[in-house]
Amino acid sequence: MKKYSLRKRVLVTGGAGFLGSHLCERLVHEGHEVLCVDNFFTGARANIAHLLGHSNFELLRHDVTFPLYVEVDEIYNLACPASPVHYQFDPVQTTKTSVIGAINMLGLAKRTHARILQASTSEVYGDPSVHPQPEAYWGNVNPIGPRSCYDEGKRCAETLFFDYHRQHSLDIRVVRIFNTYGPRMHPNDGRVVSNFIMQALRGEAITIYGDGLQTRSFCYVDDLVEGFLRMMSNPHGLVGPVNLGNPHEFTMLELAQAVIAQTGSCSQLVFRPLPSDDPKQRQPDITLAREKLGWMPQVQLPEGLQKTIEYFRGLIEQGWIPAA
Ligand code: NAD
Ligand code: UDP
């Protein structure tokens, strides 16, 4: 149990989602009082079921596009669907969640004098023409495409964070998260890691969009959560934005081969059309996080993939999701 003076009341919006549930778990284990707020659009009670009986954990079903009146010391604002399939399902709601959700959470932070961290994204760089992407790069984003509800929503949320910081002296933190994976990803969220693993475990064809030569850099969830905590508590007053991601870059073909090898699957590759505005490359420049937060990802792809494969295999074996 944390000393009372060190214990904080921490709000995690989107706390029943993939990243949020790991963050809640870590904060509870560190002795903080955690309020998890989620509307369960893409999150699930199962992700936080193991925390429900804990005296430091509280769950509230709430949509962040509506005001929230609670008393807190810190806010991690994660509420927003993250997979392209989910955020394009109801694009207007995605923009509302990012923009109105940010306004509501910033208003809450202003009233309670809480420090507030925004889960921004590498998508603010769009289809980047600078590679790897440093924080100083302003990005190459299509404002009217199918990904824009997410990209522009997140960009506007960053604008709001920095305006509240300048105008109202709010204590903000902004991290730009690059593709992160691990247990509790939604098995049907359409993201590449979950898709490939589910397809491999079911012996289905692995769907490569485009020629598979586009790249991404994959960060394991535990590393990311460590980055969140370091950013929130950093003693330099660093507000960000700070890139958080694993700089090891892979093509989607390389990822598919790794998944096939590690699952021992006999799945074949099939090629499907590339979704529009799909970024061709993505790799974080993490110099800032390394120098200011002393943060470096510790888990490399083979180890992280193994843990994720075991998680999905468990879901199938326990009958939570069909084997085929
Ligand atoms: P996720 O979809 O698993 O989690 C998002 C959570 O937010 C879900 O539990 C969902 O139900 C909840 N939510 C959505 N709209 C809401 C609303 N209006 N009110 C309340 N709750 C709402 O996604 P994730 O991967 O855990 O992503 C979490 C955050 O991190 C998101 O803000 C996302 O943009 C950001 N991010 C994630 C990645 C990644 O690779 N996982 C990369 C970049 C940024
Ligand atoms: N992708 C793929 N097959 C799939 C799902 C995704 O080849 O079944 C590709 C997708 O086109 C993109 C990359 O994998 O180039 C990462 O996609 P994801 O949806 O995980 O995240 P993004 O980084 O595009 O937001």
Tab-separated table of C-alpha atoms and ligand atoms in Angstrom:
chain	number	residue	atom	x	y	z
A	1	MET	CA	0.000	0.000	0.000
A	2	LYS	CA	1.341	3.449	-0.944
A	3	LYS	CA	1.885	6.069	1.746
A	4	TYR	CA	-1.218	8.277	1.772
A	5	SER	CA	0.801	11.349	0.755
A	6	LEU	CA	2.105	9.534	-2.357
A	7	ARG	CA	-1.203	7.924	-3.302
A	8	LYS	CA	-3.035	9.703	-6.090
A	9	ARG	CA	-6.603	9.624	-7.348
A	10	VAL	CA	-6.098	8.774	-10.987
A	11	LEU	CA	-8.730	8.883	-13.716
A	12	VAL	CA	-8.127	6.674	-16.769
A	13	THR	CA	-10.573	7.341	-19.604
A	14	GLY	CA	-10.839	4.425	-21.997
A	15	GLY	CA	-9.652	2.328	-19.063
A	16	ALA	CA	-11.447	-0.850	-20.175
A	17	GLY	CA	-9.677	-0.866	-23.533
A	18	PHE	CA	-6.456	-2.559	-24.530
A	19	LEU	CA	-3.929	0.034	-23.312
A	20	GLY	CA	-6.193	1.466	-20.623
A	21	SER	CA	-6.652	-1.868	-18.854
A	22	HIS	CA	-2.890	-2.415	-18.618
A	23	LEU	CA	-2.449	1.135	-17.344
A	24	CYS	CA	-5.190	0.698	-14.701
A	25	GLU	CA	-3.573	-2.551	-13.576
A	26	ARG	CA	-0.154	-0.935	-13.208
A	27	LEU	CA	-1.550	2.085	-11.320
A	28	VAL	CA	-3.574	-0.106	-8.932
A	29	HIS	CA	-0.490	-2.235	-8.262
A	30	GLU	CA	1.476	0.936	-7.502
A	31	GLY	CA	-1.062	1.757	-4.801
A	32	HIS	CA	-3.027	4.540	-6.497
A	33	GLU	CA	-6.796	4.943	-6.414
A	34	VAL	CA	-7.963	4.371	-9.960
A	35	LEU	CA	-11.221	5.514	-11.520
A	36	CYS	CA	-11.719	3.769	-14.844
A	37	VAL	CA	-14.196	5.513	-17.157
A	38	ASP	CA	-15.365	3.804	-20.333
A	39	ASN	CA	-18.432	3.640	-22.574
A	40	PHE	CA	-17.477	0.100	-23.716
A	41	PHE	CA	-17.545	0.969	-27.419
A	42	THR	CA	-14.409	-1.102	-28.007
A	43	GLY	CA	-13.443	-1.896	-24.423
A	44	ALA	CA	-14.687	-4.850	-22.393
A	45	ARG	CA	-15.430	-5.597	-18.764
A	46	ALA	CA	-13.354	-8.757	-19.209
A	47	ASN	CA	-10.249	-6.588	-19.608
A	48	ILE	CA	-10.624	-5.182	-16.109
A	49	ALA	CA	-12.627	-7.992	-14.451
A	50	HIS	CA	-9.600	-8.970	-12.346
A	51	LEU	CA	-9.484	-5.434	-10.886
A	52	LEU	CA	-13.179	-5.102	-10.031
A	53	GLY	CA	-12.892	-6.454	-6.492
A	54	HIS	CA	-9.834	-4.358	-5.650
A	55	SER	CA	-10.457	-1.658	-3.049
A	56	ASN	CA	-8.388	0.868	-5.067
A	57	PHE	CA	-10.329	0.346	-8.288
A	58	GLU	CA	-13.631	1.829	-9.401
A	59	LEU	CA	-15.418	1.485	-12.735
A	60	LEU	CA	-17.801	4.063	-14.214
A	61	ARG	CA	-19.707	3.599	-17.482
A	62	HIS	CA	-19.618	7.038	-19.047
A	63	ASP	CA	-19.114	8.632	-22.446
A	64	VAL	CA	-16.439	11.354	-22.384
A	65	THR	CA	-18.377	13.443	-24.905
A	66	PHE	CA	-20.524	14.331	-21.873
A	67	PRO	CA	-19.144	16.328	-18.923
A	68	LEU	CA	-17.800	14.411	-15.956
A	69	TYR	CA	-17.706	15.713	-12.387
A	70	VAL	CA	-15.256	13.791	-10.200
A	71	GLU	CA	-12.345	14.767	-7.959
A	72	VAL	CA	-8.950	13.572	-9.197
A	73	ASP	CA	-5.227	14.375	-9.061
A	74	GLU	CA	-4.190	12.964	-12.432
A	75	ILE	CA	-5.973	12.144	-15.690
A	76	TYR	CA	-4.840	9.812	-18.458
A	77	ASN	CA	-7.094	10.544	-21.445
A	78	LEU	CA	-7.165	7.373	-23.546
A	79	ALA	CA	-10.819	7.213	-24.551
A	80	CYS	CA	-11.011	6.784	-28.329
A	81	PRO	CA	-11.236	3.761	-30.610
A	82	ALA	CA	-7.753	3.113	-32.006
A	83	SER	CA	-8.077	0.562	-34.793
A	84	PRO	CA	-8.907	1.875	-38.280
A	85	VAL	CA	-11.885	-0.524	-38.529
A	86	HIS	CA	-13.360	0.700	-35.246
A	87	TYR	CA	-12.697	4.423	-35.659
A	88	GLN	CA	-14.105	4.418	-39.190
A	89	PHE	CA	-17.286	2.609	-38.050
A	90	ASP	CA	-18.797	5.886	-36.761
A	91	PRO	CA	-16.376	8.606	-37.866
A	92	VAL	CA	-18.469	11.494	-36.534
A	93	GLN	CA	-18.475	9.934	-33.078
A	94	THR	CA	-14.694	9.393	-33.361
A	95	THR	CA	-14.091	13.106	-33.926
A	96	LYS	CA	-16.539	13.964	-31.132
A	97	THR	CA	-14.755	11.615	-28.751
A	98	SER	CA	-11.361	13.127	-29.535
A	99	VAL	CA	-12.386	16.773	-29.569
A	100	ILE	CA	-15.357	17.084	-27.181
A	101	GLY	CA	-13.818	14.385	-24.983
A	102	ALA	CA	-10.606	16.438	-24.770
A	103	ILE	CA	-12.545	19.628	-23.957
A	104	ASN	CA	-14.465	17.850	-21.176
A	105	MET	CA	-11.367	16.245	-19.678
A	106	LEU	CA	-9.364	19.484	-19.921
A	107	GLY	CA	-12.235	21.294	-18.191
A	108	LEU	CA	-12.174	18.672	-15.463
A	109	ALA	CA	-8.387	19.081	-15.114
A	110	LYS	CA	-8.789	22.853	-14.916
A	111	ARG	CA	-11.386	22.655	-12.140
A	112	THR	CA	-9.507	20.026	-10.101
A	113	HIS	CA	-5.962	21.309	-10.881
A	114	ALA	CA	-5.130	17.803	-12.054
A	115	ARG	CA	-2.207	16.970	-14.312
A	116	ILE	CA	-3.559	15.547	-17.562
A	117	LEU	CA	-1.913	13.280	-20.138
A	118	GLN	CA	-3.228	12.911	-23.659
A	119	ALA	CA	-2.804	9.631	-25.557
A	120	SER	CA	-2.035	11.086	-28.951
A	121	THR	CA	-0.796	9.073	-31.882
A	122	SER	CA	1.755	8.666	-34.652
A	123	GLU	CA	-1.246	9.248	-36.950
A	124	VAL	CA	-0.715	12.985	-36.405
A	125	TYR	CA	2.225	12.519	-38.817
A	126	GLY	CA	-0.163	11.033	-41.435
A	127	ASP	CA	1.673	9.396	-44.342
A	128	PRO	CA	5.035	10.824	-43.300
A	129	SER	CA	7.537	12.264	-45.756
A	130	VAL	CA	10.156	12.548	-42.989
A	131	HIS	CA	11.551	9.257	-41.746
A	132	PRO	CA	11.912	8.365	-38.915
A	133	GLN	CA	9.465	10.833	-37.412
A	134	PRO	CA	10.763	13.318	-34.806
A	135	GLU	CA	8.303	15.331	-32.721
A	136	ALA	CA	9.239	18.504	-34.636
A	137	TYR	CA	7.770	17.073	-37.858
A	138	TRP	CA	4.348	18.628	-38.573
A	139	GLY	CA	3.056	15.704	-40.584
A	140	ASN	CA	1.379	14.954	-43.880
A	141	VAL	CA	-2.299	14.396	-43.130
A	142	ASN	CA	-5.241	14.221	-45.509
A	143	PRO	CA	-7.989	16.315	-43.844
A	144	ILE	CA	-10.883	14.735	-45.767
A	145	GLY	CA	-10.056	11.033	-46.102
A	146	PRO	CA	-11.429	7.983	-44.273
A	147	ARG	CA	-8.667	8.173	-41.622
A	148	SER	CA	-9.170	11.908	-41.038
A	149	CYS	CA	-11.765	11.541	-38.268
A	150	TYR	CA	-9.037	9.965	-36.159
A	151	ASP	CA	-5.963	11.835	-37.407
A	152	GLU	CA	-7.539	15.290	-37.361
A	153	GLY	CA	-9.475	14.567	-34.166
A	154	LYS	CA	-6.214	13.701	-32.431
A	155	ARG	CA	-4.457	16.717	-33.941
A	156	CYS	CA	-7.234	19.007	-32.697
A	157	ALA	CA	-7.005	17.395	-29.255
A	158	GLU	CA	-3.280	18.238	-29.187
A	159	THR	CA	-4.135	21.841	-30.139
A	160	LEU	CA	-6.628	22.019	-27.276
A	161	PHE	CA	-4.099	20.608	-24.813
A	162	PHE	CA	-1.488	23.201	-25.758
A	163	ASP	CA	-4.007	26.060	-25.745
A	164	TYR	CA	-5.224	25.085	-22.257
A	165	HIS	CA	-1.554	24.937	-21.247
A	166	ARG	CA	-0.777	28.410	-22.637
A	167	GLN	CA	-4.096	30.080	-21.799
A	168	HIS	CA	-4.953	28.454	-18.465
A	169	SER	CA	-1.506	27.203	-17.308
A	170	LEU	CA	-2.807	23.647	-17.255
A	171	ASP	CA	-0.276	20.977	-16.325
A	172	ILE	CA	-0.358	18.870	-19.491
A	173	ARG	CA	1.535	15.913	-20.933
A	174	VAL	CA	1.182	14.733	-24.542
A	175	VAL	CA	2.552	11.424	-25.811
A	176	ARG	CA	2.402	10.258	-29.414
A	177	ILE	CA	1.951	6.516	-29.374
A	178	PHE	CA	3.221	4.370	-32.242
A	179	ASN	CA	1.674	0.959	-33.053
A	180	THR	CA	1.415	-0.943	-29.790
A	181	TYR	CA	0.392	-4.569	-29.347
A	182	GLY	CA	-0.028	-7.196	-26.659
A	183	PRO	CA	-2.569	-9.230	-24.710
A	184	ARG	CA	-6.120	-7.767	-24.521
A	185	MET	CA	-6.046	-6.385	-28.042
A	186	HIS	CA	-9.510	-6.918	-29.440
A	187	PRO	CA	-9.370	-10.114	-31.565
A	188	ASN	CA	-11.598	-8.559	-34.253
A	189	ASP	CA	-10.293	-5.026	-34.260
A	190	GLY	CA	-8.712	-5.415	-37.693
A	191	ARG	CA	-5.302	-4.226	-36.559
A	192	VAL	CA	-2.454	-6.024	-38.206
A	193	VAL	CA	-0.991	-7.860	-35.203
A	194	SER	CA	-4.343	-9.225	-33.985
A	195	ASN	CA	-5.451	-10.059	-37.540
A	196	PHE	CA	-2.282	-11.983	-38.402
A	197	ILE	CA	-2.205	-13.917	-35.126
A	198	MET	CA	-5.900	-14.857	-35.276
A	199	GLN	CA	-5.578	-15.901	-38.918
A	200	ALA	CA	-2.458	-17.964	-38.183
A	201	LEU	CA	-4.022	-19.697	-35.164
A	202	ARG	CA	-7.145	-20.538	-37.173
A	203	GLY	CA	-5.120	-21.743	-40.170
A	204	GLU	CA	-6.768	-19.073	-42.335
A	205	ALA	CA	-5.031	-17.104	-45.068
A	206	ILE	CA	-3.018	-14.144	-43.783
A	207	THR	CA	-4.330	-10.956	-45.387
A	208	ILE	CA	-1.546	-8.707	-46.653
A	209	TYR	CA	-2.871	-5.320	-47.741
A	210	GLY	CA	-1.079	-3.909	-50.768
A	211	ASP	CA	2.332	-5.422	-51.523
A	212	GLY	CA	3.137	-5.805	-47.821
A	213	LEU	CA	6.227	-3.614	-48.125
A	214	GLN	CA	4.712	-0.808	-46.038
A	215	THR	CA	6.370	-0.587	-42.632
A	216	ARG	CA	5.362	-0.177	-39.005
A	217	SER	CA	7.315	-0.253	-35.720
A	218	PHE	CA	5.699	-2.327	-32.979
A	219	CYS	CA	5.917	-1.539	-29.270
A	220	TYR	CA	4.958	-4.051	-26.580
A	221	VAL	CA	2.258	-2.795	-24.206
A	222	ASP	CA	4.327	-3.066	-20.988
A	223	ASP	CA	6.990	-0.786	-22.453
A	224	LEU	CA	4.365	1.741	-23.451
A	225	VAL	CA	2.755	1.815	-19.998
A	226	GLU	CA	6.197	2.433	-18.480
A	227	GLY	CA	6.542	5.374	-20.888
A	228	PHE	CA	3.133	6.743	-19.804
A	229	LEU	CA	4.144	6.702	-16.139
A	230	ARG	CA	7.542	8.276	-16.777
A	231	MET	CA	5.967	11.029	-18.839
A	232	MET	CA	3.295	11.736	-16.234
A	233	SER	CA	5.841	12.004	-13.402
A	234	ASN	CA	8.828	13.453	-15.275
A	235	PRO	CA	10.651	15.973	-13.110
A	236	HIS	CA	11.728	18.241	-15.996
A	237	GLY	CA	8.258	19.663	-16.526
A	238	LEU	CA	8.433	18.212	-20.039
A	239	VAL	CA	4.975	18.618	-21.541
A	240	GLY	CA	5.730	17.024	-24.908
A	241	PRO	CA	4.719	15.979	-27.395
A	242	VAL	CA	6.956	12.955	-26.879
A	243	ASN	CA	7.048	9.942	-29.189
A	244	LEU	CA	6.598	6.576	-27.492
A	245	GLY	CA	7.242	3.532	-29.647
A	246	ASN	CA	9.740	0.851	-30.520
A	247	PRO	CA	12.038	2.053	-33.305
A	248	HIS	CA	12.529	-1.439	-34.790
A	249	GLU	CA	10.762	-1.235	-38.138
A	250	PHE	CA	9.262	-4.166	-40.052
A	251	THR	CA	7.445	-4.631	-43.333
A	252	MET	CA	4.041	-6.304	-43.065
A	253	LEU	CA	5.493	-9.259	-44.985
A	254	GLU	CA	8.200	-9.633	-42.338
A	255	LEU	CA	5.577	-9.449	-39.595
A	256	ALA	CA	3.474	-12.133	-41.325
A	257	GLN	CA	6.501	-14.407	-41.608
A	258	ALA	CA	7.342	-13.913	-37.920
A	259	VAL	CA	3.759	-14.742	-36.883
A	260	ILE	CA	3.674	-17.854	-39.071
A	261	ALA	CA	7.012	-19.053	-37.668
A	262	GLN	CA	6.091	-18.398	-34.029
A	263	THR	CA	2.630	-19.952	-34.223
A	264	GLY	CA	3.864	-22.933	-36.293
A	265	SER	CA	0.944	-22.239	-38.643
A	266	CYS	CA	0.567	-23.527	-42.185
A	267	SER	CA	-1.350	-20.385	-43.253
A	268	GLN	CA	-0.686	-18.994	-46.731
A	269	LEU	CA	-0.460	-15.293	-47.615
A	270	VAL	CA	-3.202	-13.604	-49.646
A	271	PHE	CA	-2.910	-10.096	-51.042
A	272	ARG	CA	-5.800	-7.630	-50.655
A	273	PRO	CA	-6.154	-3.996	-51.824
A	274	LEU	CA	-4.360	-1.392	-49.743
A	275	PRO	CA	-6.862	0.779	-47.809
A	276	SER	CA	-6.796	4.420	-48.930
A	277	ASP	CA	-4.384	6.783	-47.162
A	278	ASP	CA	-2.574	3.813	-45.580
A	279	PRO	CA	0.800	5.247	-44.443
A	280	LYS	CA	3.730	3.723	-46.343
A	281	GLN	CA	6.203	3.907	-43.487
A	282	ARG	CA	6.298	4.635	-39.787
A	283	GLN	CA	9.153	4.636	-37.304
A	284	PRO	CA	9.480	6.769	-34.174
A	285	ASP	CA	12.517	8.885	-33.437
A	286	ILE	CA	12.633	8.334	-29.664
A	287	THR	CA	15.653	10.525	-28.880
A	288	LEU	CA	13.534	12.835	-26.719
A	289	ALA	CA	12.001	10.016	-24.648
A	290	ARG	CA	15.433	8.412	-24.239
A	291	GLU	CA	17.173	11.611	-23.159
A	292	LYS	CA	14.465	13.213	-21.016
A	293	LEU	CA	12.621	10.191	-19.617
A	294	GLY	CA	15.414	7.610	-19.714
A	295	TRP	CA	12.871	5.460	-21.554
A	296	MET	CA	13.734	2.686	-24.005
A	297	PRO	CA	11.565	-0.254	-25.067
A	298	GLN	CA	12.815	-3.449	-23.434
A	299	VAL	CA	10.656	-6.075	-25.163
A	300	GLN	CA	11.492	-6.941	-28.748
A	301	LEU	CA	9.095	-8.393	-31.294
A	302	PRO	CA	9.722	-12.159	-30.856
A	303	GLU	CA	9.140	-12.016	-27.081
A	304	GLY	CA	6.147	-9.670	-27.315
A	305	LEU	CA	4.591	-11.684	-30.139
A	306	GLN	CA	4.946	-14.882	-28.115
A	307	LYS	CA	3.032	-13.390	-25.174
A	308	THR	CA	0.350	-12.056	-27.500
A	309	ILE	CA	0.033	-15.375	-29.344
A	310	GLU	CA	-0.378	-17.167	-25.993
A	311	TYR	CA	-3.123	-14.710	-25.024
A	312	PHE	CA	-5.124	-15.285	-28.226
A	313	ARG	CA	-4.524	-19.041	-28.055
A	314	GLY	CA	-5.933	-18.955	-24.513
A	315	LEU	CA	-9.066	-17.132	-25.685
A	316	ILE	CA	-9.666	-19.805	-28.321
A	317	GLU	CA	-8.965	-22.713	-25.945
A	318	GLN	CA	-11.296	-21.274	-23.311
A	319	GLY	CA	-14.042	-20.913	-25.918
A	320	TRP	CA	-14.207	-17.100	-25.717
A	321	ILE	CA	-13.714	-16.891	-29.469
A	322	PRO	CA	-14.352	-19.583	-32.081
A	323	ALA	CA	-11.379	-21.640	-33.304
A	324	ALA	CA	-12.384	-21.131	-36.940
B	1	NAD	P1	-9.094	0.532	-27.502
B	1	NAD	O1	-10.106	0.706	-28.569
B	1	NAD	O2	-8.808	-0.834	-27.003
B	1	NAD	O3	-9.431	1.439	-26.245
B	1	NAD	C1	-10.154	2.636	-26.316
B	1	NAD	C2	-11.129	2.649	-25.149
B	1	NAD	O4	-11.849	3.887	-25.179
B	1	NAD	C3	-12.171	1.525	-25.234
B	1	NAD	O5	-12.279	0.899	-23.991
B	1	NAD	C4	-13.451	2.257	-25.627
B	1	NAD	O6	-14.603	1.592	-25.185
B	1	NAD	C5	-13.234	3.595	-24.959
B	1	NAD	N1	-14.005	4.680	-25.565
B	1	NAD	C6	-14.157	4.975	-26.882
B	1	NAD	N2	-14.947	6.057	-27.035
B	1	NAD	C7	-15.287	6.455	-25.774
B	1	NAD	C8	-16.085	7.517	-25.279
B	1	NAD	N3	-16.691	8.390	-26.106
B	1	NAD	N4	-16.233	7.632	-23.932
B	1	NAD	C9	-15.645	6.751	-23.101
B	1	NAD	N5	-14.876	5.728	-23.511
B	1	NAD	C10	-14.701	5.598	-24.844
B	1	NAD	O7	-7.740	1.204	-28.057
B	1	NAD	P2	-6.289	1.269	-27.423
B	1	NAD	O8	-5.356	0.639	-28.364
B	1	NAD	O9	-6.310	0.833	-26.006
B	1	NAD	O10	-6.018	2.842	-27.491
B	1	NAD	C11	-6.121	3.671	-26.346
B	1	NAD	C12	-5.707	5.081	-26.707
B	1	NAD	O11	-4.365	5.080	-27.191
B	1	NAD	C13	-6.574	5.714	-27.796
B	1	NAD	O12	-6.776	7.067	-27.474
B	1	NAD	C14	-5.721	5.604	-29.036
B	1	NAD	O13	-5.974	6.631	-29.942
B	1	NAD	C15	-4.312	5.710	-28.465
B	1	NAD	N6	-3.341	5.031	-29.344
B	1	NAD	C16	-3.233	3.677	-29.363
B	1	NAD	C17	-2.327	3.083	-30.230
B	1	NAD	C18	-2.137	1.590	-30.275
B	1	NAD	O14	-1.330	1.123	-31.093
B	1	NAD	N7	-2.782	0.791	-29.459
B	1	NAD	C19	-1.533	3.865	-31.070
B	1	NAD	C20	-1.707	5.248	-31.033
B	1	NAD	C21	-2.593	5.827	-30.151
B	2	UDP	N1	-2.583	-4.639	-42.606
B	2	UDP	C1	-2.429	-5.778	-43.380
B	2	UDP	N2	-3.282	-6.826	-43.146
B	2	UDP	C2	-4.241	-6.812	-42.203
B	2	UDP	C3	-4.390	-5.637	-41.400
B	2	UDP	C4	-3.547	-4.574	-41.643
B	2	UDP	O1	-1.555	-5.860	-44.243
B	2	UDP	O2	-4.967	-7.800	-42.070
B	2	UDP	C5	-1.660	-3.505	-42.821
B	2	UDP	C6	-2.331	-2.150	-42.987
B	2	UDP	O3	-2.690	-1.938	-44.342
B	2	UDP	C7	-1.231	-1.215	-42.513
B	2	UDP	C8	-0.507	-2.017	-41.441
B	2	UDP	O4	-0.883	-3.383	-41.650
B	2	UDP	O5	-0.340	-0.937	-43.571
B	2	UDP	C9	-0.884	-1.616	-40.033
B	2	UDP	O6	-2.303	-1.591	-39.950
B	2	UDP	P1	-3.076	-1.353	-38.575
B	2	UDP	O7	-4.520	-1.324	-38.924
B	2	UDP	O8	-2.629	-2.320	-37.555
B	2	UDP	O9	-2.597	0.081	-38.053
B	2	UDP	P2	-2.231	1.481	-38.725
B	2	UDP	O10	-0.806	1.655	-38.387
B	2	UDP	O11	-2.445	1.434	-40.203
B	2	UDP	O12	-3.137	2.434	-38.046
